[in-house]
Structure formats: structure tokens, C-alpha cells
XYZ file of N, CA and C in Angstrom:
840
model
N 79.113 84.436 120.498
C 77.784 85.029 120.427
C 77.866 86.546 120.256
N 78.732 87.185 121.070
C 78.886 88.642 120.967
C 79.393 89.014 119.584
N 80.394 88.251 119.093
C 80.972 88.551 117.783
C 79.914 88.423 116.685
N 79.018 87.404 116.800
C 77.973 87.219 115.796
C 77.001 88.394 115.791
N 76.664 88.907 116.980
C 75.771 90.057 117.057
C 76.410 91.285 116.422
N 77.715 91.461 116.692
C 78.428 92.606 116.113
C 78.456 92.507 114.596
N 78.693 91.302 114.077
C 78.730 91.130 112.629
C 77.382 91.482 112.003
N 76.281 91.084 112.655
C 74.954 91.404 112.116
C 74.736 92.912 112.093
N 75.190 93.604 113.151
C 75.039 95.059 113.218
C 75.815 95.751 112.108
N 76.934 95.153 111.708
C 77.802 95.810 110.733
C 77.533 95.379 109.295
N 76.615 94.427 109.090
C 76.387 93.908 107.747
C 76.048 94.997 106.737
N 75.369 96.029 107.200
C 74.983 97.104 106.286
C 76.153 98.022 105.935
N 77.253 97.891 106.677
C 78.392 98.781 106.468
C 79.641 98.056 105.983
N 79.740 96.765 106.301
C 80.956 96.021 105.988
C 80.665 94.854 105.053
N 81.520 94.673 104.063
C 81.458 93.473 103.242
C 82.480 92.450 103.723
N 83.676 92.911 104.053
C 84.780 92.002 104.315
C 84.719 91.340 105.679
N 84.644 90.036 105.725
C 84.715 89.295 106.981
C 86.024 88.496 107.048
N 86.789 88.551 105.994
C 88.086 87.887 105.957
C 88.929 88.573 104.891
N 90.194 88.279 104.877
C 91.063 88.839 103.842
C 91.752 87.676 103.131
N 91.814 87.683 101.816
C 92.390 86.555 101.081
C 93.928 86.565 101.107
N 94.478 86.158 102.248
C 95.930 86.096 102.373
C 96.494 85.014 101.453
N 97.571 85.349 100.754
C 98.278 84.339 99.967
C 98.921 83.341 100.920
N 98.586 82.062 100.781
C 98.982 81.050 101.762
C 100.494 80.919 101.901
N 101.203 80.948 100.786
C 102.657 80.775 100.838
C 103.319 81.988 101.484
N 102.874 83.172 101.091
C 103.473 84.397 101.636
C 103.218 84.536 103.130
N 101.980 84.276 103.564
C 101.682 84.458 104.983
C 102.403 83.407 105.824
N 102.584 82.219 105.303
C 103.334 81.189 106.031
C 104.774 81.636 106.241
N 105.362 82.238 105.224
C 106.731 82.736 105.331
C 106.828 83.862 106.351
N 105.844 84.758 106.346
C 105.834 85.875 107.292
C 105.712 85.374 108.724
N 104.835 84.422 108.948
C 104.669 83.849 110.284
C 105.978 83.247 110.771
N 106.653 82.508 109.912
C 107.941 81.898 110.274
C 108.971 82.965 110.626
N 109.026 84.027 109.823
C 109.964 85.120 110.077
C 109.683 85.789 111.421
N 108.415 86.063 111.682
C 108.059 86.739 112.927
C 108.308 85.879 114.161
N 108.097 84.567 114.060
C 108.359 83.707 115.212
C 109.857 83.645 115.496
N 110.664 83.717 114.448
C 112.121 83.764 114.631
C 112.528 85.075 115.280
N 111.878 86.184 114.887
C 112.158 87.487 115.488
C 111.858 87.470 116.978
N 110.753 86.876 117.364
C 110.364 86.831 118.775
C 111.420 86.132 119.628
N 112.074 85.154 119.037
C 113.086 84.399 119.777
C 114.355 85.219 120.022
N 114.507 86.327 119.315
C 115.687 87.174 119.509
C 115.620 87.977 120.806
N 114.408 88.103 121.343
C 114.234 88.804 122.613
C 114.070 87.774 123.720
N 114.977 87.787 124.671
C 114.903 86.843 125.780
C 113.625 87.041 126.582
N 113.230 88.290 126.765
C 111.979 88.617 127.447
C 111.567 90.025 127.064
N 110.268 90.283 127.154
C 109.726 91.578 126.768
C 109.554 92.498 127.958
N 109.494 91.912 129.125
C 109.366 92.703 130.336
C 109.847 91.867 131.511
N 110.392 92.544 132.514
C 110.807 91.857 133.729
C 110.306 92.655 134.929
N 110.590 92.169 136.109
C 110.083 92.790 137.332
C 110.527 94.249 137.439
N 111.792 94.516 137.104
C 112.325 95.870 137.222
C 111.629 96.834 136.263
N 111.516 96.435 135.003
C 110.882 97.294 134.004
C 109.416 97.524 134.357
N 108.759 96.477 134.799
C 107.336 96.576 135.135
C 107.096 97.539 136.293
N 107.879 97.391 137.348
C 107.661 98.207 138.547
C 108.109 99.649 138.350
N 109.074 99.887 137.461
C 109.548 101.247 137.216
C 108.713 102.000 136.178
N 107.826 101.300 135.515
C 106.941 101.960 134.553
C 105.848 102.713 135.299
N 105.157 103.594 134.609
C 104.084 104.355 135.240
C 102.817 103.521 135.418
N 102.466 102.778 134.364
C 101.193 102.053 134.366
C 101.358 100.602 133.912
N 102.546 100.041 134.146
C 102.768 98.639 133.779
C 102.644 98.362 132.296
N 102.893 99.394 131.484
C 102.771 99.281 130.024
C 101.395 98.786 129.595
N 100.400 99.041 130.431
C 99.038 98.655 130.082
C 98.750 97.174 130.197
N 99.700 96.410 130.754
C 99.509 94.968 130.861
C 98.622 94.628 132.060
N 97.589 93.830 131.863
C 96.819 93.349 133.009
C 97.717 92.541 133.944
N 97.388 92.514 135.212
C 98.226 91.812 136.181
C 98.399 90.344 135.842
N 97.356 89.729 135.254
C 97.470 88.308 134.911
C 98.447 88.076 133.761
N 98.775 89.163 133.010
C 99.771 89.046 131.950
C 101.180 89.182 132.492
N 101.286 89.742 133.685
C 102.606 89.845 134.295
C 102.509 89.432 135.752
N 102.993 88.272 136.024
C 102.929 87.730 137.379
C 104.273 87.083 137.696
N 105.292 87.946 137.870
C 106.634 87.447 138.173
C 107.163 86.571 137.054
N 107.564 85.358 137.394
C 108.136 84.451 136.408
C 107.070 83.880 135.470
N 105.814 83.912 135.887
C 104.721 83.411 135.060
C 104.156 84.566 134.236
N 104.855 84.917 133.174
C 104.518 86.112 132.403
C 104.037 85.717 131.010
N 102.741 85.872 130.755
C 102.182 85.460 129.475
C 102.838 86.171 128.301
N 103.212 87.437 128.500
C 103.764 88.210 127.396
C 105.102 87.647 126.917
N 105.799 86.904 127.800
C 107.098 86.339 127.444
C 107.005 84.924 126.882
N 105.832 84.317 126.950
C 105.697 82.930 126.497
C 105.707 82.831 124.979
N 106.179 81.697 124.468
C 106.186 81.471 123.030
C 104.756 81.347 122.512
N 104.551 81.764 121.267
C 103.242 81.604 120.642
C 103.365 80.641 119.469
N 102.232 80.055 119.091
C 102.240 79.063 118.016
C 102.138 79.773 116.671
N 101.885 79.004 115.626
C 101.933 79.549 114.270
C 100.594 80.103 113.785
N 99.596 80.172 114.648
C 98.329 80.778 114.231
C 98.539 82.260 113.906
N 97.792 82.756 112.959
C 97.925 84.131 112.490
C 97.647 85.140 113.599
N 98.545 86.110 113.758
C 98.357 87.211 114.700
C 98.122 88.498 113.918
N 97.680 89.545 114.626
C 97.488 90.808 113.916
C 98.821 91.392 113.469
N 99.922 91.041 114.148
C 101.248 91.462 113.697
C 101.581 90.824 112.354
N 101.301 89.533 112.217
C 101.524 88.844 110.940
C 100.711 89.516 109.837
N 99.460 89.873 110.155
C 98.601 90.529 109.167
C 99.173 91.878 108.749
N 99.661 92.648 109.715
C 100.254 93.945 109.386
C 101.475 93.782 108.487
N 102.296 92.801 108.787
C 103.468 92.550 107.937
C 103.035 92.184 106.518
N 102.010 91.374 106.409
C 101.496 90.998 105.091
C 101.022 92.240 104.336
N 100.213 93.048 104.982
C 99.703 94.250 104.324
C 100.836 95.181 103.906
N 101.907 95.210 104.703
C 103.028 96.105 104.390
C 103.675 95.764 103.057
N 103.567 94.495 102.636
C 104.153 94.096 101.349
C 103.352 94.632 100.171
N 102.160 95.147 100.441
C 101.300 95.701 99.396
C 101.397 97.221 99.327
N 102.247 97.798 100.181
C 102.348 99.253 100.311
C 103.740 99.730 99.897
N 103.793 100.827 99.200
C 105.070 101.403 98.784
C 105.623 102.331 99.860
N 106.916 102.193 100.160
C 107.599 103.099 101.089
C 106.844 103.244 102.410
N 106.894 102.205 103.203
C 106.114 102.144 104.438
C 106.491 103.260 105.412
N 105.448 103.947 105.892
C 105.563 104.893 107.011
C 104.512 104.449 108.025
N 104.971 103.939 109.145
C 104.090 103.263 110.092
C 104.001 104.012 111.410
N 102.775 104.182 111.901
C 102.525 104.789 113.201
C 101.799 103.779 114.073
N 102.345 103.514 115.262
C 101.675 102.653 116.229
C 101.264 103.493 117.436
N 99.963 103.600 117.643
C 99.421 104.347 118.777
C 99.117 103.332 119.880
N 99.933 103.326 120.916
C 99.797 102.324 121.973
C 100.821 101.215 121.807
N 102.076 101.529 122.060
C 103.174 100.589 121.822
C 103.301 99.553 122.934
N 102.942 99.925 124.140
C 103.090 99.046 125.312
C 104.538 98.571 125.413
N 104.773 97.267 125.611
C 106.146 96.782 125.779
C 106.908 96.716 124.465
N 106.207 96.876 123.351
C 106.882 96.919 122.059
C 106.970 95.592 121.333
N 106.160 94.630 121.714
C 106.253 93.310 121.089
C 105.836 93.351 119.618
N 104.772 94.055 119.306
C 104.368 94.250 117.916
C 105.344 95.194 117.218
N 105.694 96.268 117.893
C 106.566 97.305 117.346
C 107.901 96.727 116.884
N 108.512 95.890 117.725
C 109.818 95.327 117.397
C 109.729 94.338 116.234
N 108.665 93.546 116.182
C 108.516 92.609 115.068
C 108.401 93.345 113.741
N 107.645 94.452 113.734
C 107.494 95.208 112.498
C 108.800 95.903 112.114
N 109.507 96.439 113.105
C 110.803 97.064 112.822
C 111.783 96.045 112.243
N 111.674 94.810 112.686
C 112.538 93.747 112.179
C 112.135 93.326 110.770
N 110.841 93.408 110.485
C 110.331 92.956 109.184
C 110.482 94.022 108.096
N 110.250 95.280 108.436
C 110.289 96.363 107.453
C 111.704 96.615 106.951
N 111.777 97.237 105.787
C 113.054 97.625 105.196
C 112.938 99.066 104.699
N 113.852 99.924 105.141
C 113.877 101.326 104.738
C 112.551 102.033 105.046
N 112.028 101.753 106.215
C 110.750 102.336 106.629
C 110.973 103.423 107.673
N 109.982 104.292 107.802
C 109.914 105.232 108.915
C 108.885 104.682 109.889
N 109.282 104.514 111.141
C 108.431 103.883 112.144
C 108.322 104.816 113.340
N 107.092 105.088 113.757
C 106.867 105.990 114.886
C 105.961 105.310 115.909
N 106.369 105.358 117.163
C 105.541 104.868 118.254
C 104.995 106.034 119.055
N 103.783 105.878 119.579
C 103.146 106.893 120.423
C 102.570 106.169 121.630
N 103.062 106.498 122.809
C 102.600 105.796 124.006
C 102.750 106.693 125.230
N 101.911 106.448 126.218
C 101.990 107.167 127.491
C 103.295 106.851 128.213
N 103.760 105.609 128.064
C 105.004 105.174 128.697
C 106.210 105.585 127.854
N 107.369 105.616 128.503
C 108.620 105.753 127.755
C 108.869 104.445 126.996
N 109.727 104.493 126.006
C 110.063 103.293 125.253
C 110.624 102.230 126.186
N 110.099 101.029 126.084
C 110.559 99.905 126.897
C 112.087 99.794 126.819
N 112.800 99.892 127.936
C 114.269 99.839 127.895
C 114.823 98.542 127.312
N 114.071 97.447 127.412
C 114.535 96.178 126.841
C 114.511 96.222 125.315
N 113.563 96.960 124.761
C 113.511 97.161 123.312
C 114.520 98.226 122.892
N 114.609 99.282 123.685
C 115.542 100.366 123.376
C 116.973 99.858 123.245
N 117.321 98.836 124.026
C 118.670 98.255 123.963
C 118.984 97.665 122.596
N 117.949 97.338 121.823
C 118.147 96.740 120.500
C 118.387 97.785 119.413
N 118.152 99.059 119.741
C 118.222 100.124 118.746
C 119.538 100.872 118.818
N 119.903 101.487 117.704
C 121.069 102.356 117.646
C 120.646 103.747 118.105
N 121.288 104.251 119.142
C 120.890 105.530 119.739
C 121.903 106.654 119.504
N 122.877 106.426 118.631
C 123.981 107.373 118.458
C 123.529 108.756 117.991
N 122.494 108.827 117.154
C 122.117 110.101 116.546
C 120.777 110.632 117.043
N 120.314 110.142 118.170
C 118.992 110.555 118.619
C 118.970 112.017 119.076
N 117.813 112.643 118.884
C 117.546 113.985 119.378
C 116.277 113.909 120.220
N 116.294 114.541 121.376
C 115.155 114.455 122.289
C 114.598 115.841 122.569
N 113.313 115.982 122.385
C 112.595 117.209 122.729
C 111.660 116.877 123.890
N 111.719 117.656 124.968
C 110.873 117.395 126.133
C 109.991 118.603 126.435
N 108.849 118.336 127.052
C 107.979 119.414 127.520
C 107.251 118.954 128.779
N 106.883 119.922 129.593
C 106.165 119.597 130.822
C 104.775 119.080 130.496
N 104.394 117.998 131.149
C 103.064 117.435 130.944
C 102.038 118.238 131.727
N 100.996 118.655 131.052
C 99.929 119.406 131.711
C 99.312 118.562 132.833
N 98.988 119.187 133.924
C 98.458 118.487 135.093
C 97.135 117.774 134.817
N 96.426 118.173 133.763
C 95.140 117.544 133.468
C 95.305 116.161 132.824
N 96.540 115.826 132.413
C 96.789 114.513 131.831
C 97.310 113.558 132.893
N 97.147 112.250 132.659
C 97.521 111.274 133.687
C 99.007 110.933 133.681
N 99.730 111.327 132.639
C 101.165 111.031 132.606
C 101.867 111.790 133.725
N 102.561 111.081 134.637
C 103.136 111.735 135.814
C 104.518 112.340 135.608
N 105.066 112.213 134.412
C 106.409 112.746 134.150
C 106.379 113.620 132.904
N 107.518 114.206 132.574
C 107.618 115.032 131.374
C 107.323 114.198 130.128
N 106.763 114.847 129.124
C 106.508 114.200 127.843
C 107.702 114.434 126.921
N 107.808 113.641 125.860
C 108.993 113.768 125.015
C 108.751 113.245 123.605
N 109.600 113.705 122.708
C 109.649 113.210 121.332
C 111.108 112.906 121.020
N 111.390 111.647 120.755
C 112.758 111.219 120.451
C 112.844 110.827 118.981
N 113.783 111.442 118.274
C 113.957 111.176 116.847
C 115.279 110.453 116.573
N 115.278 109.746 115.457
C 116.499 109.199 114.846
C 117.109 107.997 115.553
N 116.291 107.196 116.240
C 116.767 105.846 116.515
C 116.921 105.173 115.152
N 117.821 104.238 115.054
C 117.896 103.431 113.833
C 117.907 101.956 114.211
N 117.345 101.167 113.315
C 117.335 99.717 113.484
C 117.332 99.111 112.093
N 118.367 98.337 111.786
C 118.555 97.846 110.420
C 118.578 99.055 109.479
N 117.674 99.060 108.485
C 117.626 100.179 107.538
C 116.518 101.170 107.881
N 115.916 101.022 109.046
C 114.751 101.821 109.405
C 115.089 102.988 110.329
N 114.321 104.060 110.195
C 114.375 105.201 111.115
C 113.206 105.074 112.086
N 113.480 105.224 113.380
C 112.446 105.068 114.399
C 112.376 106.319 115.269
N 111.175 106.853 115.408
C 110.911 107.983 116.298
C 109.888 107.557 117.344
N 109.853 108.268 118.460
C 108.976 107.833 119.546
C 108.425 109.025 120.314
N 107.086 109.072 120.407
C 106.397 110.087 121.193
C 105.937 109.453 122.499
N 106.353 110.026 123.613
C 105.860 109.585 124.916
C 104.997 110.701 125.477
N 103.683 110.546 125.326
C 102.754 111.600 125.726
C 101.346 111.033 125.812
N 100.482 111.771 126.463
C 99.065 111.425 126.523
C 98.453 111.618 125.138
N 97.517 110.757 124.744
C 96.916 110.915 123.411
C 96.043 112.163 123.322
N 95.717 112.767 124.481
C 94.934 114.004 124.469
C 95.826 115.252 124.501
N 97.138 115.041 124.460
C 98.104 116.140 124.489
C 98.395 116.593 123.063
N 97.954 117.783 122.708
C 98.165 118.287 121.351
C 99.646 118.390 120.992
N 100.496 118.603 122.005
C 101.937 118.703 121.741
C 102.488 117.407 121.157
N 101.932 116.280 121.602
C 102.375 114.998 121.068
C 102.041 114.856 119.601
N 100.815 115.226 119.232
C 100.402 115.126 117.827
C 101.137 116.132 116.950
N 101.459 117.291 117.517
C 102.225 118.294 116.761
C 103.552 117.723 116.278
N 104.128 116.819 117.052
C 105.435 116.237 116.711
C 105.382 115.424 115.426
N 104.192 114.925 115.068
C 104.102 114.041 113.897
C 103.146 114.584 112.834
N 102.872 115.874 112.865
C 101.951 116.445 111.884
C 102.549 116.366 110.478
N 101.660 116.307 109.497
C 102.036 116.241 108.074
C 102.940 115.055 107.759
N 102.736 113.962 108.460
C 103.637 112.810 108.310
C 103.253 111.872 107.178
N 101.988 111.899 106.749
C 101.539 111.030 105.653
C 101.825 109.552 105.915
N 101.441 109.068 107.079
C 101.608 107.647 107.368
C 100.666 106.827 106.484
N 101.198 105.734 105.927
C 100.348 104.863 105.121
C 99.989 103.560 105.837
N 100.511 103.359 107.054
C 100.078 102.263 107.914
C 99.954 102.791 109.336
N 98.812 102.526 109.964
C 98.563 103.015 111.326
C 97.891 101.909 112.124
N 98.364 101.695 113.336
C 97.721 100.767 114.267
C 97.239 101.546 115.479
N 95.963 101.421 115.792
C 95.383 102.034 116.993
C 95.219 100.943 118.046
N 96.042 101.021 119.101
C 96.023 99.979 120.135
C 96.380 100.582 121.490
N 95.832 101.773 121.754
C 96.184 102.489 122.994
C 95.046 102.399 123.998
N 94.396 103.508 124.216
C 93.312 103.587 125.199
C 92.040 103.000 124.587
N 91.625 101.839 125.068
C 90.502 101.127 124.447
C 89.160 101.636 124.980
N 88.792 102.820 124.501
C 87.491 103.379 124.834
C 86.921 104.000 123.566
N 85.593 104.034 123.440
C 84.995 104.602 122.222
C 85.367 106.063 122.010
N 85.459 106.820 123.118
C 85.822 108.235 123.000
C 87.261 108.395 122.523
N 88.149 107.530 123.016
C 89.572 107.652 122.693
C 89.851 107.396 121.219
N 89.230 106.368 120.648
C 89.554 106.089 119.245
C 88.937 107.129 118.310
N 87.817 107.718 118.704
C 87.283 108.838 117.918
C 88.216 110.039 118.010
N 88.730 110.289 119.217
C 89.677 111.389 119.389
C 90.934 111.150 118.545
N 91.463 109.930 118.581
C 92.639 109.608 117.768
C 92.379 109.924 116.299
N 91.220 109.476 115.809
C 90.923 109.711 114.396
C 90.854 111.204 114.089
N 90.247 111.956 114.991
C 90.179 113.408 114.801
C 91.567 114.037 114.751
N 92.485 113.523 115.564
C 93.860 114.022 115.545
C 94.568 113.632 114.238
N 94.322 112.422 113.770
C 94.918 111.984 112.502
C 94.518 112.919 111.372
N 93.258 113.369 111.398
C 92.778 114.278 110.361
C 93.272 115.705 110.596
N 93.161 116.167 111.832
C 93.547 117.549 112.146
C 94.998 117.825 111.789
N 95.876 116.857 112.046
C 97.308 117.066 111.832
C 97.818 116.432 110.536
N 96.904 116.098 109.632
C 97.271 115.560 108.305
C 98.255 114.406 108.426
N 97.884 113.428 109.213
C 98.776 112.314 109.512
C 98.564 111.131 108.567
N 97.386 111.037 107.951
C 97.082 109.925 107.041
C 97.486 110.275 105.616
N 98.174 109.365 104.942
C 98.444 109.521 103.513
C 97.124 109.321 102.766
N 96.604 110.329 102.094
C 95.274 110.209 101.484
C 95.214 109.273 100.279
N 96.358 108.959 99.706
C 96.382 108.165 98.477
C 96.546 106.666 98.706
N 97.142 106.312 99.836
C 97.417 104.900 100.113
C 97.542 104.713 101.620
N 96.690 103.876 102.189
C 96.767 103.683 103.638
C 96.104 102.374 104.053
N 96.509 101.917 105.222
C 95.832 100.832 105.925
C 95.839 101.188 107.403
N 94.654 101.262 108.004
C 94.526 101.585 109.423
C 93.849 100.418 110.123
N 94.446 99.968 111.220
C 93.919 98.836 111.981
C 93.577 99.281 113.397
N 92.417 98.841 113.883
C 91.995 99.096 115.260
C 91.902 97.755 115.996
N 92.579 97.656 117.127
C 92.571 96.425 117.909
C 91.480 96.473 118.977
N 91.038 95.286 119.386
C 90.121 95.129 120.533
C 88.823 95.910 120.400
N 88.128 95.707 119.273
C 86.814 96.308 119.129
C 85.787 95.496 119.920
N 84.551 95.946 119.895
C 83.486 95.295 120.647
C 82.690 96.332 121.407
N 81.387 96.104 121.549
C 80.552 97.030 122.293
C 80.564 98.432 121.689
N 80.707 99.438 122.535
C 80.695 100.826 122.069
C 81.939 101.174 121.261
N 83.008 100.401 121.434
C 84.198 100.593 120.587
C 83.817 100.366 119.130
N 82.970 99.365 118.892
C 82.542 99.081 117.530
C 81.705 100.221 116.976
N 80.890 100.838 117.824
C 80.101 101.991 117.378
C 81.017 103.108 116.878
N 82.114 103.345 117.584
C 83.070 104.373 117.157
C 83.737 103.978 115.844
N 84.051 102.695 115.700
C 84.638 102.204 114.449
C 83.683 102.450 113.287
N 82.391 102.188 113.493
C 81.385 102.433 112.462
C 81.335 103.912 112.096
N 81.428 104.773 113.095
C 81.423 106.218 112.840
C 82.643 106.625 112.014
N 83.791 106.031 112.324
C 85.010 106.336 111.561
C 84.861 105.866 110.119
N 84.259 104.683 109.931
C 84.005 104.193 108.570
C 83.193 105.221 107.776
N 82.131 105.712 108.382
C 81.272 106.692 107.702
C 82.061 107.926 107.289
N 82.903 108.424 108.193
C 83.677 109.633 107.902
C 84.710 109.371 106.796
N 85.355 108.206 106.852
C 86.411 107.918 105.880
C 85.841 107.611 104.497
N 84.682 106.988 104.464
C 84.046 106.738 103.166
C 83.812 108.049 102.430
N 83.344 109.027 103.173
C 83.022 110.321 102.577
C 84.275 111.062 102.138
N 85.314 111.010 102.956
C 86.515 111.813 102.675
C 87.448 111.145 101.671
N 87.582 109.808 101.752
C 88.608 109.117 100.955
C 88.039 108.303 99.800
N 86.751 108.425 99.573
C 86.120 107.736 98.451
C 86.393 106.230 98.466
N 86.160 105.635 99.612
C 86.314 104.189 99.729
C 84.932 103.554 99.840
N 84.871 102.246 99.587
C 83.611 101.525 99.608
C 83.610 100.483 100.717
N 82.515 99.735 100.811
C 82.411 98.691 101.829
C 83.506 97.644 101.685
N 83.920 97.400 100.464
C 84.940 96.377 100.234
C 86.301 96.773 100.800
N 86.448 98.033 101.204
C 87.695 98.502 101.822
C 87.671 98.401 103.348
N 86.619 97.797 103.893
C 86.460 97.693 105.342
C 86.392 96.227 105.755
N 87.155 95.877 106.753
C 87.234 94.489 107.197
C 86.983 94.380 108.686
N 86.409 93.258 109.087
C 86.265 92.920 110.489
C 86.770 91.495 110.649
N 87.880 91.324 111.376
C 88.543 90.029 111.494
C 88.681 89.617 112.957
N 88.792 88.325 113.180
C 89.170 87.805 114.491
C 90.582 87.251 114.373
N 91.523 87.846 115.109
C 92.921 87.440 115.023
C 93.524 87.319 116.419
N 94.543 86.489 116.531
C 95.292 86.418 117.784
C 96.105 87.689 117.982
N 96.366 88.017 119.247
C 97.194 89.155 119.575
C 98.588 88.733 119.961
N 99.239 89.529 120.835
C 100.632 89.297 121.233
C 100.892 87.912 121.794
N 99.949 87.412 122.568
C 100.220 86.168 123.314
C 99.582 84.956 122.664
N 99.188 85.098 121.405
C 98.687 83.968 120.650
C 97.483 83.307 121.294
N 97.522 81.979 121.374
C 96.392 81.217 121.904
C 96.277 81.295 123.425
N 97.193 82.008 124.058
C 97.132 82.129 125.514
C 96.033 83.092 125.975
N 95.345 83.712 125.025
C 94.202 84.559 125.350
C 93.181 84.445 124.236
N 92.039 85.095 124.403
C 90.981 85.090 123.385
C 91.451 85.827 122.140
N 90.814 85.540 121.011
C 91.121 86.282 119.795
C 90.594 87.707 119.898
N 91.260 88.597 119.194
C 90.889 90.007 119.207
C 89.965 90.304 118.024
N 88.998 91.173 118.253
C 88.162 91.655 117.164
C 88.866 92.863 116.551
N 89.250 92.734 115.289
C 90.090 93.712 114.605
C 89.299 94.407 113.503
N 89.359 95.727 113.471
C 88.760 96.484 112.379
C 89.841 97.062 111.488
N 89.603 97.023 110.197
C 90.585 97.530 109.224
C 89.870 98.344 108.149
N 90.443 99.492 107.834
C 90.003 100.291 106.683
C 91.242 100.539 105.842
N 91.143 100.254 104.548
C 92.348 100.386 103.716
C 92.030 100.957 102.344
N 93.067 101.521 101.774
C 93.033 102.021 100.394
C 94.404 101.742 99.799
N 94.559 100.539 99.287
C 95.851 100.109 98.729
C 95.623 99.335 97.426
């Protein structure tokens, strides 16, 4: 019912209610991603959870000792990770930014799927040590700075460059999304794929978009930006972003999508309302 009301509100702004995925290609991607998930014995454990600052943003019901939804297998229904992988095949020289990495379940699948890509994570937490163990750390460089007391991050912030995984370069910002120092680390990056999945508030996603513009982070010629967990006032912010991007990037309604897709834990939770704006 809520989703139907949201769709009616957006009818004047959005044409796309689905995306015409090629059936054979998306089936192959789903199979690849499910195989990737099996390479990780678990995404989080008691030690990692308790030593994190904010539990990687996982609700308590997602992490309850041995009964951990995030570690459970998911079925073959389409997830937003599968969709991102599909879209990546339509983009040249992928440069991907994930705002809100959490335990890295989406992040690791994309790093496994991409080839010769630049991948950057931005999160309040440090990189999940279980994921970090999968990366080559021989050439990393770390820049640290004191976190301003007005931010909720209780430790120093950092920017780590030059992790490698397969043929990909991976960098990671651990900072508050309101910390300008974090955005400075990735200015002029020209990312052509961006996922917003951090602080789920209408103010936060507007702030993120303002930072993307202020620091010239979006590739103006080719991009796909996805927002997870819309609904309510979050949708109002998404509509505002659509208006701004239409004006700046000369895109039309057909470049805007509103989809219902499974998230990290598949059918073990409700589907997510996903917003997408693209120019590819």
C-alpha cells in the first residue's frame, strides 16, 4: 500500500517502474554472485560485531549470535547487487563509489565481479576485517586525521589507498559523511557508478548529493546512481535530487527508475524501494 502511494506521487516525475534486464545475462550474473557469496564463510561474527563502533549499522535482529541473517544463504531472486553488476556491463571503465559499506557484502560481490575497476568505499566504520583479509594490502597507504568532536565517529578518521583485489584497485574512506575531509579524499574522481546506502535520512542523502557535486565526484558524461531504502521523506529527497540532476545533466524521466528489489539478505526481509538515476 505504501509503495503504491509513493508510485502515484512520483508518476509526474518518473516513467520507469522496471528495467528491461536481459534474461540470459541477469541469470548468469545471479549465478556468479551466489557463487561469490559462498567464498565468504561469514560476513560478521561476535568479535567483529562487538569491536565495531556501531555494529556496522546492522539491526540487532540481523545479528543475534549464531542466528545471523546476514550470514544466511539467499535464493536466486534479483538483488540490488545483481542489478548493479548488470548495469556495470553497460558502463565503460567502471569507477564505483559505495557510500555506506557496512560489513561489505555488496562491496565484496562487486569487487569480485568487476574487472580493472577503481572501487571506493565510504563508511563510518573501519573496513570489515573479515573482508580486509581477502584483499592484498602490500602497497596500501594510510592517511589519518583527528575526527572533529561534533561528529559521532569515536576514533580517528582515515583514507586508505591501494588495496588490490583481482585486477581492481580499492580505496576506503572511514569518516562521517558530514566530514569535509572525507570528501576531499575523493574529489575530482569522476565516478560513473555510485551507491548511496549509508545514513537513511532525507537530510543525509541530500547532503551526500551536495558533496558529490561540490567535489566533482560524478562523471558528467556517463553515470548510474542508486539510492537504497527509499520511502516517506527519503522519497521526497530523491525527488528533489531528480529535479536538480535533470537540470544539470540534461536527463529525462526515462532516465529515472523506481524499483522494488531484494537486499543483502534476500527473501529473509522485505524488498527495498530503490531509486536510480542514470545516463548510460
